[in-house]
XYZ file of C-alpha atoms in Angstrom:
400
model
C -53.250 -1.626 -24.482
C -50.752 -4.062 -25.920
C -47.259 -4.784 -24.664
C -45.868 -2.874 -27.658
C -47.885 0.177 -26.754
C -46.984 -0.097 -23.076
C -43.312 -0.374 -23.928
C -43.480 2.583 -26.286
C -45.205 4.823 -23.783
C -43.158 3.798 -20.747
C -40.169 5.705 -22.035
C -42.270 8.880 -22.018
C -43.620 8.429 -18.489
C -41.384 11.018 -16.840
C -42.184 13.666 -19.441
C -45.870 12.810 -19.216
C -45.763 13.390 -15.452
C -44.345 16.840 -16.163
C -47.310 17.556 -18.418
C -49.814 16.618 -15.741
C -48.043 18.863 -13.272
C -47.477 21.911 -15.437
C -49.444 21.467 -18.660
C -46.280 21.683 -20.713
C -43.337 19.581 -21.784
C -40.395 21.564 -23.117
C -36.963 20.644 -24.330
C -34.136 23.035 -23.500
C -34.328 26.216 -25.561
C -31.788 28.757 -26.711
C -31.994 31.956 -28.714
C -30.655 30.478 -31.954
C -33.159 27.622 -32.067
C -36.319 27.430 -34.144
C -39.246 26.712 -31.846
C -42.317 24.551 -32.389
C -45.404 24.263 -30.186
C -47.243 20.937 -30.470
C -50.757 20.730 -29.008
C -51.600 17.050 -28.420
C -54.206 15.070 -26.428
C -52.039 13.542 -23.712
C -55.131 12.908 -21.587
C -58.769 12.384 -22.518
C -60.513 9.984 -24.921
C -57.668 9.736 -27.463
C -54.730 10.009 -25.074
C -53.024 6.968 -26.618
C -52.601 8.860 -29.902
C -51.348 12.012 -28.191
C -48.822 10.131 -26.119
C -47.524 8.449 -29.274
C -47.336 11.888 -30.920
C -45.279 13.163 -27.983
C -42.694 10.442 -28.516
C -42.758 10.962 -32.271
C -41.907 14.635 -31.825
C -39.011 13.811 -29.533
C -37.532 11.293 -31.968
C -38.157 13.403 -35.092
C -36.518 16.471 -33.560
C -33.532 14.391 -32.429
C -33.190 13.028 -35.968
C -33.440 16.434 -37.635
C -30.961 18.037 -35.236
C -28.507 15.163 -35.603
C -28.612 15.432 -39.409
C -27.843 19.139 -39.731
C -30.952 20.719 -38.261
C -32.720 23.301 -40.415
C -30.073 24.953 -42.570
C -27.718 24.531 -39.622
C -30.162 25.747 -36.964
C -31.496 23.475 -34.235
C -35.168 22.686 -33.768
C -36.831 22.739 -30.373
C -40.335 21.499 -29.531
C -42.647 22.156 -26.600
C -45.518 19.690 -26.174
C -48.729 20.679 -24.351
C -51.796 18.661 -23.382
C -55.047 19.719 -25.054
C -57.088 17.009 -23.303
C -58.759 16.833 -26.764
C -60.727 19.965 -25.839
C -60.955 23.026 -28.065
C -60.896 25.552 -25.217
C -57.843 23.963 -23.597
C -55.969 23.785 -26.909
C -56.891 27.379 -27.726
C -55.595 28.545 -24.332
C -52.272 26.784 -24.916
C -51.945 28.436 -28.323
C -52.678 31.876 -26.852
C -50.052 31.311 -24.144
C -47.602 30.251 -26.841
C -48.313 33.446 -28.753
C -47.726 35.444 -25.598
C -44.356 33.719 -25.223
C -43.521 35.094 -28.661
C -40.946 32.436 -29.516
C -42.742 29.925 -31.739
C -42.463 29.832 -35.519
C -44.852 26.896 -35.956
C -47.748 25.336 -34.047
C -49.216 21.884 -34.618
C -52.798 21.329 -33.423
C -54.817 18.189 -32.919
C -58.426 18.560 -34.018
C -60.796 20.152 -36.497
C -62.652 22.257 -33.933
C -59.439 23.830 -32.683
C -58.327 24.699 -36.216
C -61.685 26.332 -36.887
C -61.546 28.291 -33.625
C -58.012 29.546 -34.354
C -58.505 30.474 -37.993
C -60.220 33.909 -37.840
C -57.730 35.455 -35.406
C -54.749 33.708 -36.968
C -55.780 34.854 -40.450
C -56.196 38.488 -39.435
C -53.655 39.013 -36.683
C -51.009 36.374 -36.054
C -50.534 34.703 -39.462
C -48.717 31.779 -37.834
C -47.957 28.562 -39.690
C -50.255 25.802 -38.377
C -49.873 22.066 -38.999
C -52.347 19.337 -38.102
C -52.498 15.824 -36.757
C -56.137 15.732 -37.822
C -56.910 15.929 -41.539
C -60.171 17.893 -41.923
C -61.434 18.248 -45.468
C -62.356 21.904 -44.941
C -58.693 22.883 -44.845
C -58.535 22.458 -48.620
C -60.139 25.928 -48.677
C -56.914 27.916 -48.856
C -58.767 31.221 -48.622
C -60.378 30.302 -45.300
C -57.222 28.601 -43.953
C -54.321 30.447 -45.608
C -51.673 29.459 -43.017
C -52.726 25.864 -42.318
C -51.508 22.601 -43.806
C -52.312 18.916 -43.450
C -49.350 16.503 -43.582
C -51.342 14.022 -45.626
C -54.624 13.475 -47.425
C -57.898 14.663 -45.913
C -60.866 12.551 -44.821
C -62.755 13.010 -48.090
C -59.648 11.818 -49.942
C -59.462 8.649 -47.842
C -63.107 7.816 -48.480
C -62.634 8.397 -52.215
C -59.714 5.946 -52.245
C -61.815 3.370 -50.382
C -64.751 3.670 -52.810
C -62.396 3.367 -55.767
C -60.903 0.188 -54.284
C -64.361 -1.265 -53.590
C -65.344 -0.547 -57.180
C -62.306 -2.450 -58.412
C -63.429 -5.514 -56.430
C -67.006 -5.460 -57.745
C -66.662 -7.988 -60.613
C -69.886 -6.816 -62.178
C -71.846 -6.760 -58.915
C -73.250 -3.676 -57.205
C -71.430 -3.479 -53.836
C -73.673 -3.001 -50.797
C -72.086 -0.492 -48.420
C -72.757 0.256 -44.753
C -71.369 3.627 -43.645
C -70.761 3.829 -39.873
C -69.271 6.987 -38.351
C -68.903 8.835 -35.055
C -71.012 11.814 -34.011
C -67.987 14.140 -34.123
C -66.665 16.676 -36.605
C -64.019 14.081 -37.435
C -66.693 11.445 -38.074
C -69.158 13.586 -40.011
C -66.509 15.375 -42.066
C -66.579 13.311 -45.307
C -70.054 11.776 -45.059
C -72.072 14.119 -47.291
C -69.596 13.912 -50.185
C -69.143 10.160 -49.685
C -72.910 9.619 -49.933
C -72.960 11.685 -53.135
C -70.189 9.530 -54.585
C -72.003 6.338 -53.614
C -75.243 7.598 -55.153
C -73.432 8.697 -58.296
C -71.537 5.439 -58.723
C -72.315 1.789 -59.105
C -72.850 1.216 -55.357
C -75.780 0.737 -53.013
C -75.835 2.451 -49.613
C -77.707 -0.048 -47.437
C -77.009 1.561 -44.047
C -75.919 4.910 -42.654
C -75.382 4.801 -38.891
C -74.029 7.604 -36.703
C -72.786 6.449 -33.295
C -71.363 8.156 -30.210
C -67.591 8.565 -30.210
C -67.497 6.365 -27.112
C -70.141 3.799 -26.214
C -70.504 0.802 -23.903
C -73.172 -1.205 -25.745
C -73.095 -1.365 -29.549
C -75.373 -4.385 -29.927
C -78.183 -2.401 -31.556
C -75.763 -0.939 -34.090
C -74.465 -4.364 -35.061
C -78.005 -5.715 -35.404
C -78.659 -2.891 -37.906
C -75.587 -4.000 -39.841
C -76.722 -7.631 -39.807
C -80.176 -6.666 -41.096
C -78.696 -4.479 -43.854
C -76.560 -7.363 -45.224
C -73.695 -5.207 -46.530
C -70.727 -6.427 -48.515
C -68.553 -3.698 -46.994
C -68.714 -1.871 -43.655
C -66.746 1.389 -43.619
C -65.929 2.735 -40.151
C -64.878 6.384 -40.059
C -64.242 8.853 -37.253
C -62.925 6.441 -34.636
C -59.636 5.548 -32.986
C -59.582 2.841 -30.310
C -63.264 3.147 -29.495
C -66.632 1.766 -30.677
C -65.544 0.085 -33.907
C -63.375 -2.565 -32.171
C -66.344 -3.851 -30.146
C -68.566 -3.652 -33.226
C -66.043 -5.725 -35.190
C -66.075 -8.428 -32.505
C -69.860 -8.622 -32.527
C -69.964 -8.590 -36.319
C -67.822 -11.720 -36.355
C -69.755 -13.329 -33.490
C -73.009 -12.767 -35.381
C -71.542 -14.367 -38.497
C -71.813 -11.229 -40.634
C -69.760 -11.844 -43.765
C -68.687 -8.330 -44.709
C -65.328 -6.737 -45.453
C -64.496 -4.281 -42.673
C -62.667 -1.077 -43.622
C -61.244 1.570 -41.278
C -59.663 4.959 -41.826
C -56.890 7.133 -40.407
C -56.363 6.708 -36.640
C -58.374 3.473 -36.509
C -55.619 1.968 -38.699
C -53.102 2.070 -35.863
C -51.483 -1.411 -35.790
C -51.442 -1.392 -32.000
C -55.193 -0.778 -31.915
C -55.671 -3.638 -34.382
C -53.693 -5.952 -32.127
C -55.808 -4.988 -29.121
C -58.958 -5.780 -31.121
C -57.741 -9.326 -31.636
C -58.519 -11.859 -34.324
C -61.844 -10.243 -35.275
C -59.668 -7.564 -36.895
C -57.896 -10.117 -39.075
C -58.389 -9.135 -42.702
C -59.505 -5.568 -41.958
C -58.601 -3.065 -44.695
C -57.096 0.232 -43.547
C -56.754 3.461 -45.518
C -54.399 6.032 -44.048
C -51.982 8.825 -44.905
C -48.531 7.459 -44.084
C -46.335 4.400 -44.212
C -46.848 2.200 -41.143
C -44.634 -0.767 -42.105
C -41.336 0.626 -40.826
C -39.084 -2.353 -40.057
C -36.929 -3.716 -42.856
C -37.278 -0.673 -45.101
C -34.256 0.702 -46.959
C -35.777 4.219 -46.972
C -33.519 6.544 -44.925
C -36.100 8.154 -42.650
C -37.913 4.870 -42.070
C -34.573 3.351 -41.077
C -34.111 6.158 -38.560
C -37.636 5.621 -37.216
C -36.983 1.892 -36.980
C -33.814 2.498 -34.945
C -35.577 4.974 -32.643
C -38.466 2.599 -31.943
C -36.117 -0.320 -31.350
C -34.271 1.780 -28.786
C -37.520 2.694 -27.055
C -39.211 -0.712 -26.912
C -37.672 -4.210 -26.758
C -41.029 -5.612 -27.952
C -41.174 -3.311 -30.997
C -42.677 -5.198 -33.927
C -41.560 -3.138 -36.927
C -44.802 -1.170 -37.124
C -45.266 2.535 -36.455
C -48.291 3.997 -34.708
C -50.408 6.635 -36.427
C -49.785 9.453 -33.945
C -46.054 8.759 -33.865
C -45.728 8.905 -37.668
C -47.912 12.030 -37.881
C -45.373 13.847 -35.706
C -42.545 12.865 -38.034
C -44.581 14.006 -41.050
C -45.251 17.430 -39.512
C -41.637 17.870 -38.387
C -40.150 16.870 -41.745
C -42.454 19.160 -43.719
C -41.640 22.063 -41.409
C -37.937 21.341 -41.843
C -38.292 21.542 -45.636
C -40.271 24.780 -45.526
C -38.087 26.494 -42.912
C -34.887 25.513 -44.726
C -36.278 26.909 -47.989
C -37.005 30.237 -46.266
C -33.614 30.450 -44.563
C -31.745 29.554 -47.764
C -33.719 32.249 -49.608
C -32.838 34.829 -46.941
C -36.464 35.082 -45.791
C -37.743 35.455 -42.238
C -39.670 32.535 -40.734
C -43.048 34.262 -40.905
C -46.271 32.390 -41.480
C -46.660 33.945 -44.934
C -43.188 32.838 -46.024
C -43.453 29.407 -44.434
C -46.845 28.508 -45.915
C -45.640 29.633 -49.344
C -42.645 27.328 -48.941
C -44.950 24.475 -47.888
C -47.187 25.020 -50.905
C -44.110 25.007 -53.155
C -43.019 21.523 -52.047
C -43.088 19.378 -55.178
C -41.951 15.792 -55.798
C -40.150 15.768 -52.444
C -38.723 12.462 -51.256
C -39.803 12.116 -47.617
C -37.511 9.163 -46.955
C -40.438 6.765 -46.895
C -42.828 8.455 -44.441
C -45.264 9.251 -47.250
C -46.191 6.452 -49.658
C -45.440 8.595 -52.749
C -43.302 11.673 -53.547
C -44.836 14.703 -51.856
C -46.427 17.545 -53.784
C -48.751 19.871 -51.890
C -52.154 20.763 -53.330
C -54.868 22.716 -51.515
C -53.053 22.675 -48.156
C -52.596 18.889 -48.179
C -50.583 15.977 -49.533
C -53.043 14.133 -51.790
C -51.866 10.544 -51.405
C -52.882 7.560 -49.312
C -51.924 3.968 -48.629
C -54.151 0.882 -48.364
C -53.169 -2.013 -46.107
C -54.734 -5.359 -45.281
C -54.127 -6.276 -41.635
C -53.277 -9.761 -40.527
C -54.014 -10.155 -36.815
C -53.174 -13.152 -34.648
C -52.687 -13.391 -30.861
C -48.937 -13.182 -31.507
C -48.587 -10.312 -33.956
C -49.969 -7.901 -36.492
C -48.788 -7.940 -40.103
C -49.443 -5.459 -42.898
C -50.017 -6.404 -46.510
C -49.482 -3.397 -48.748
C -52.363 -3.208 -51.217
C -51.676 0.093 -52.960
C -50.153 3.551 -52.655
C -52.559 5.962 -54.289
C -52.196 9.484 -55.630
C -55.403 11.525 -55.434
């Protein structure tokens, strides 16, 4: 954990203690507020992302309420700890339904979305957002009330392969595909392998690893023997791939390393150290916050400066995901209220699906138009990592 991360999370320590004691963090509620339930992993193997999400929700809700709310109504959010477990997250959702006061729930993983879908489709019809981006949610018939505030995992891999193809210069790129043994990790692999086989690439290694592991030496030896030009890591956050990247550099493996989604968190890259210098990241949202003239990014910049004296101008993935979910909900709820419609799941998801060419204030790399329950755009960064700081070089913002 870096100083930036420690500083960011310190300001949430009191609220986090409340979560451990009661399982729930809630801001003050009143009858005229619109209520959101956010299920996040505040403990467990990806707690760092959930804790960043918690702070992102707090700052996004403060921003929305201070700029007119939702058609004049205030937003309120309750944050609960899923521990990154489907059964725990499902129990929190059921308790939220019993409370009967939430118009929107945000959940944190593919398995939880799948477990919720049948009952939500048939009985509750509640609007559900995500801080995971499973490709299966593009099936609007199976997930009629769900949305992803960004591109899905298959989209990210397609962008990466397109970029690799542009670098080929007449050569056939040799690709190693390394992913975690999770739904998150396996999600885009079948389609990605089809795209590699159908394009001018060579798949020289496919390696599935545990989501957490102590010794990755054998995996790195497989990479060395395969002699790839590119190593794509998918399905990780702050685990496994950082140690693999260190060993890759120690072993003198000359390959471009590429990471996706939560592994692109600048604070994770800094903790990896100089072996992460030059890593390419493909993710859903803008991470270079400081110095932007975009209105929402300016608000995020001010909020992070207030939270952390060591803030470096970069947003974390979980933190930005919370802003993306909150801003999309604001747009959809305002559209319903202005049209005189109740905030039902049917009305809200229709309003989400009708978002077209929306200016997100910089959170998304391109104007937002929903298609198949998602925002089909992504951003590519090259990370510069030194002991002192992390920098981001914007490579491209890509529509899919």
